[in-house]
Tab-separated table of C-alpha atoms in Angstrom:
chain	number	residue	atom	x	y	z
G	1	UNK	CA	18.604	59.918	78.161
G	2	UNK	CA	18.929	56.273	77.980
G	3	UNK	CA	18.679	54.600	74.683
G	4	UNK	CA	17.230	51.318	74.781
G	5	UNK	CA	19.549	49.079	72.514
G	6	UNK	CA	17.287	46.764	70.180
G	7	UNK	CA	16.689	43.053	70.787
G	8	UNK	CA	17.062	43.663	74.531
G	9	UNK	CA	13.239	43.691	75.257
G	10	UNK	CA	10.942	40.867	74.536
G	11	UNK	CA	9.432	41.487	70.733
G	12	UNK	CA	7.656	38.323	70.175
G	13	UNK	CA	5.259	35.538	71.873
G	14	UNK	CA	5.622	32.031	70.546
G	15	UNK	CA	2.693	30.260	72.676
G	16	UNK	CA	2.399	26.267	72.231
G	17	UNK	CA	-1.505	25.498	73.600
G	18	UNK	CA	-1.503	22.563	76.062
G	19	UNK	CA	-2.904	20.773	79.334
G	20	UNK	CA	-0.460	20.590	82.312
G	21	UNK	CA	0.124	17.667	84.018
G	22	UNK	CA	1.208	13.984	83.210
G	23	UNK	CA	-2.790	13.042	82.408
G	24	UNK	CA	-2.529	14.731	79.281
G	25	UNK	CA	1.360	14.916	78.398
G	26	UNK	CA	1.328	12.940	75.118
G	27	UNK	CA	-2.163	13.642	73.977
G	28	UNK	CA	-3.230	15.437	71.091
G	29	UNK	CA	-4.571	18.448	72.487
G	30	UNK	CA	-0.682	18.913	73.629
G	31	UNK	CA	0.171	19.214	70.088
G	32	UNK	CA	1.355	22.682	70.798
G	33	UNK	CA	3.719	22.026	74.182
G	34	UNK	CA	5.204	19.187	72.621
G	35	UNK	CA	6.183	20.946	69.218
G	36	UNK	CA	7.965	24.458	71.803
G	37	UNK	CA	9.386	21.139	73.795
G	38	UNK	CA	10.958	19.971	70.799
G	39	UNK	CA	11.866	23.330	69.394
G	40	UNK	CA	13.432	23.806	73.019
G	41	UNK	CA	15.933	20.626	72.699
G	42	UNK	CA	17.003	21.317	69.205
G	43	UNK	CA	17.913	25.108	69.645
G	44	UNK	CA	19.116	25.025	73.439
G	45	UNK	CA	16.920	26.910	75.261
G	46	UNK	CA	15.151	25.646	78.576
G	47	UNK	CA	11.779	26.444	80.065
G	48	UNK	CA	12.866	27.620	83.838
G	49	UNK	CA	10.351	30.395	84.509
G	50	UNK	CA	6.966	30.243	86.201
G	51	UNK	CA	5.769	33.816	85.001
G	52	UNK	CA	2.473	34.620	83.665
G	53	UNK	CA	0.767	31.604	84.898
G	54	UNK	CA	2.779	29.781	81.992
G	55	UNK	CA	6.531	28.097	81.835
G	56	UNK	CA	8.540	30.242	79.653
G	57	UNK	CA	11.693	30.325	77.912
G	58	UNK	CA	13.758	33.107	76.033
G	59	UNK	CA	14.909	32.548	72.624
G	60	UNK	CA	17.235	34.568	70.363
G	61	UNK	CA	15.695	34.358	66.557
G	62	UNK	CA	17.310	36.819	63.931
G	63	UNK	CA	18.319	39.456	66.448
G	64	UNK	CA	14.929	39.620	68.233
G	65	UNK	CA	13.938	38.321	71.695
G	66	UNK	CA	11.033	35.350	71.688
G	67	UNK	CA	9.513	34.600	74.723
G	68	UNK	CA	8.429	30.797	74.673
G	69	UNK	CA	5.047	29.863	76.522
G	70	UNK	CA	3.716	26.642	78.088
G	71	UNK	CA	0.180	28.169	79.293
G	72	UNK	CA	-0.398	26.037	82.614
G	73	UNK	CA	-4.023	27.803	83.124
G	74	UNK	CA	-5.712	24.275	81.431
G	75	UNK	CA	-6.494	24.727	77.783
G	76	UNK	CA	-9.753	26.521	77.758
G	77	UNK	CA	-7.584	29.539	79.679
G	78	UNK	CA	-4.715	29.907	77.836
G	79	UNK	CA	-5.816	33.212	77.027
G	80	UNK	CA	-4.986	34.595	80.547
G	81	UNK	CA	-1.524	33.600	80.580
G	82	UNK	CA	-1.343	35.169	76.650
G	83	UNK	CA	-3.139	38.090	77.593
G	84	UNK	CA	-1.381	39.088	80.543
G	85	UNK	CA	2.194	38.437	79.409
G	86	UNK	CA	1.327	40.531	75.594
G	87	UNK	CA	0.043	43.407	77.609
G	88	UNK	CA	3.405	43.446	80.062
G	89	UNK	CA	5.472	43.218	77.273
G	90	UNK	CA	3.257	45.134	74.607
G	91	UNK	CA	3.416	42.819	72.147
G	92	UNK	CA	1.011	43.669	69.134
G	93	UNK	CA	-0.984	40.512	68.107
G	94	UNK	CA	0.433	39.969	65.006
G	95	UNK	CA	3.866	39.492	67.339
G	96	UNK	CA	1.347	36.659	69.044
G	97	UNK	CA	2.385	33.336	67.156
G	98	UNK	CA	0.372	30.225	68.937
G	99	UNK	CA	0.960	26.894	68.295
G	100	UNK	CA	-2.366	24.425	68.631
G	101	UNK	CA	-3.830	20.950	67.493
G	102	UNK	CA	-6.695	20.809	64.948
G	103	UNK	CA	-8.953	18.237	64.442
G	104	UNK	CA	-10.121	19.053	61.149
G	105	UNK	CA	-7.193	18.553	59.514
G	106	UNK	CA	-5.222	15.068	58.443
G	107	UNK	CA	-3.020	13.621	60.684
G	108	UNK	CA	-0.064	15.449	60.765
G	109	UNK	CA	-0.508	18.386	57.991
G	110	UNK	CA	0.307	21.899	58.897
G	111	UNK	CA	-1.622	24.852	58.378
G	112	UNK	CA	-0.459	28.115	58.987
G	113	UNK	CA	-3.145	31.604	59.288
G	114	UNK	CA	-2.170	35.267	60.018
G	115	UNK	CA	-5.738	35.186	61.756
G	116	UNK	CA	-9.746	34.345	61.519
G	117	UNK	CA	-11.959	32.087	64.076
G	118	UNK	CA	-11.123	30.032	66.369
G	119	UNK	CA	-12.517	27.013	64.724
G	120	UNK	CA	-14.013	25.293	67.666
G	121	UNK	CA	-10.811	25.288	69.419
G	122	UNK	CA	-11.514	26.477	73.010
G	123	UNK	CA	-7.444	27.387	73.739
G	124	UNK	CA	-7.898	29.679	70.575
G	125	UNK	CA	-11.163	31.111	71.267
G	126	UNK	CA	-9.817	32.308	74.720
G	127	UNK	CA	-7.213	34.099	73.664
G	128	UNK	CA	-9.100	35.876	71.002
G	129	UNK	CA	-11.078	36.693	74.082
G	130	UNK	CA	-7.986	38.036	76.032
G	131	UNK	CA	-6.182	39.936	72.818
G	132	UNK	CA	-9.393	41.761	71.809
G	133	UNK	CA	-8.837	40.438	68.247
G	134	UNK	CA	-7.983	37.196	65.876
G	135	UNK	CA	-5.796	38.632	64.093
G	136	UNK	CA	-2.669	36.903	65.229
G	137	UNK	CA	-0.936	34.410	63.592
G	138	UNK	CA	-1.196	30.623	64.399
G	139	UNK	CA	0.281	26.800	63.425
G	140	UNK	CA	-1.693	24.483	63.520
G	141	UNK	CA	-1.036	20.864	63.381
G	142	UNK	CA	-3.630	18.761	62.056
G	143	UNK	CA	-4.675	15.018	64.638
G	144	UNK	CA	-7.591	14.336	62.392
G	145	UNK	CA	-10.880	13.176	64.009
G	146	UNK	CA	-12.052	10.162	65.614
G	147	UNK	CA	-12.790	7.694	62.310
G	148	UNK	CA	-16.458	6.161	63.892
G	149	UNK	CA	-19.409	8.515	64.265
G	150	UNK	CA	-20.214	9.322	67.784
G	151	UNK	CA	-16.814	8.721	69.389
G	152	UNK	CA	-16.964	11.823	71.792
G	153	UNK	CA	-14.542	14.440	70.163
G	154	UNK	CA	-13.573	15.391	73.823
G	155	UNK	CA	-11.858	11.807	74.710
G	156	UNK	CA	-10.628	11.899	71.215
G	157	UNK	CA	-8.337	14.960	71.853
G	158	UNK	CA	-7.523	14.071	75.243
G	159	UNK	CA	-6.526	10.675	73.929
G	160	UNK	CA	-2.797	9.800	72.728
G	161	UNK	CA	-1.784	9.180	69.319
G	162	UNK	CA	-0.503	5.588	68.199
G	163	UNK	CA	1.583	3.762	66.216
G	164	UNK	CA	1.992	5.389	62.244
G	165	UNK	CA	-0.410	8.573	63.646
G	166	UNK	CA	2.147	8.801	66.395
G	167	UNK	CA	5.062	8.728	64.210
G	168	UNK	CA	3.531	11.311	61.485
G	169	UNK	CA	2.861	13.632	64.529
G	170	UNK	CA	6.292	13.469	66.200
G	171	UNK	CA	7.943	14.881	62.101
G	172	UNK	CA	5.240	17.245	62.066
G	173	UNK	CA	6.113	18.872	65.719
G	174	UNK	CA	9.648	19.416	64.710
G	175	UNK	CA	7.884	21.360	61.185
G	176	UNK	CA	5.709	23.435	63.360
G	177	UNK	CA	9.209	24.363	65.481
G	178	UNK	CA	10.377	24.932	61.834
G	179	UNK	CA	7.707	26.869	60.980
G	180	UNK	CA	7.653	29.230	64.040
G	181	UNK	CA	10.906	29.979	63.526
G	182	UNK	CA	10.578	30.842	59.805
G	183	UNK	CA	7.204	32.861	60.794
G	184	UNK	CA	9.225	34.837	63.016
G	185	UNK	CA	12.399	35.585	61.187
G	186	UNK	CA	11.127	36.166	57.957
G	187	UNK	CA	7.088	36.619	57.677
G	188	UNK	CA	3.712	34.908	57.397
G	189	UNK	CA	3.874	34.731	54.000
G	190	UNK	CA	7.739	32.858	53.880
G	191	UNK	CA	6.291	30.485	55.896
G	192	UNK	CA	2.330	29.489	54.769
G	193	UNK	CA	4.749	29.179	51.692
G	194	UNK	CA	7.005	26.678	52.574
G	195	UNK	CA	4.589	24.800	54.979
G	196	UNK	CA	1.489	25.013	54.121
């Protein structure tokens, strides 16, 4: 019999939601690529996979295996790449951590949820889709909406952050890295704590 010696399979999904391609590489709906990016240069790992339709890394947090994902389906698919790779590894949902922009919250603030809708957020609503449930944990990191009334929400998110927004965003990427890796190694509840 061969025993299988823990931490040598993959335990955990950290997803960060994005568009591929250099149309959309700074914008705000990339909140969640460029906060694994970061999280990638300040703990040395490198994304040098194409597997699951999504760049991925490996990355060792508190004993336990992480796979890192960079969904390169286009937003409103992300759920195919987070499906797919969750069933191959059986990863339960509440192993599923996803990093995403939100646009209801302030520019730059952090929200942290074990689960509930998707809020509007197409990248979230397909992979509720894909898992079968909502239950799985996500960061969010808040771009704030466009300030005049009938600026198209769509060109808003697609658009890239400036100046003081831009600077607020770039601290708040390296908290959601933060975050994830708090989430991970020592609970929901450590984390919405400290960065909520």
């Amino acid at each position: 019999m061969i025993f299988q010696r823990k931490g040598s399979g993959v335990s955990w999904l950290l997803v960060g939601l994005g568009n591929p391609g250099s149309k959309y590489e700074s914008t705000r709906h990339n909140m969640g690529f460029l906060a694994v990016d970061g999280l990638a240069r300040r703990k040395g790992f490198r994304f040098n996979k194409l597997r699951f339709r999504a760049w991925t890394a490996e990355w060792m947090v508190n004993g336990e295996k992480v796979l890192v994902m960079k969904p390169q389906t286009y937003m409103n698919l992300s759920g195919e790449a987070v499906g797919e790779a969750a069933r191959f590894y059986k990863i339960p949902a509440d192993h599923v951590v996803v990093i995403s922009d939100d646009i209801s919250l302030p520019v730059g603030k952090l929200r942290i949820r074990t689960g509930g809708s998707a809020g509007g957020h197409n990248g979230l609503k397909n992979i509720i889709q894909h898992l079968g449930t909502d239950q799985f944990p996500r960061i969010k990191v808040g771009v704030g909406a466009p300030g005049q009334a009938g600026y198209d929400v769509v060109d808003w998110v697609i658009g890239r952050p400036l100046g003081e927004d831009q600077k607020v965003l770039m601290e708040a990427l390296d908290r959601a890295g933060d975050a994830a890796e708090v989430l991970i190694s020592q609970g929901s509840d450590r984390a919405m704590n400290r960065f909520n």
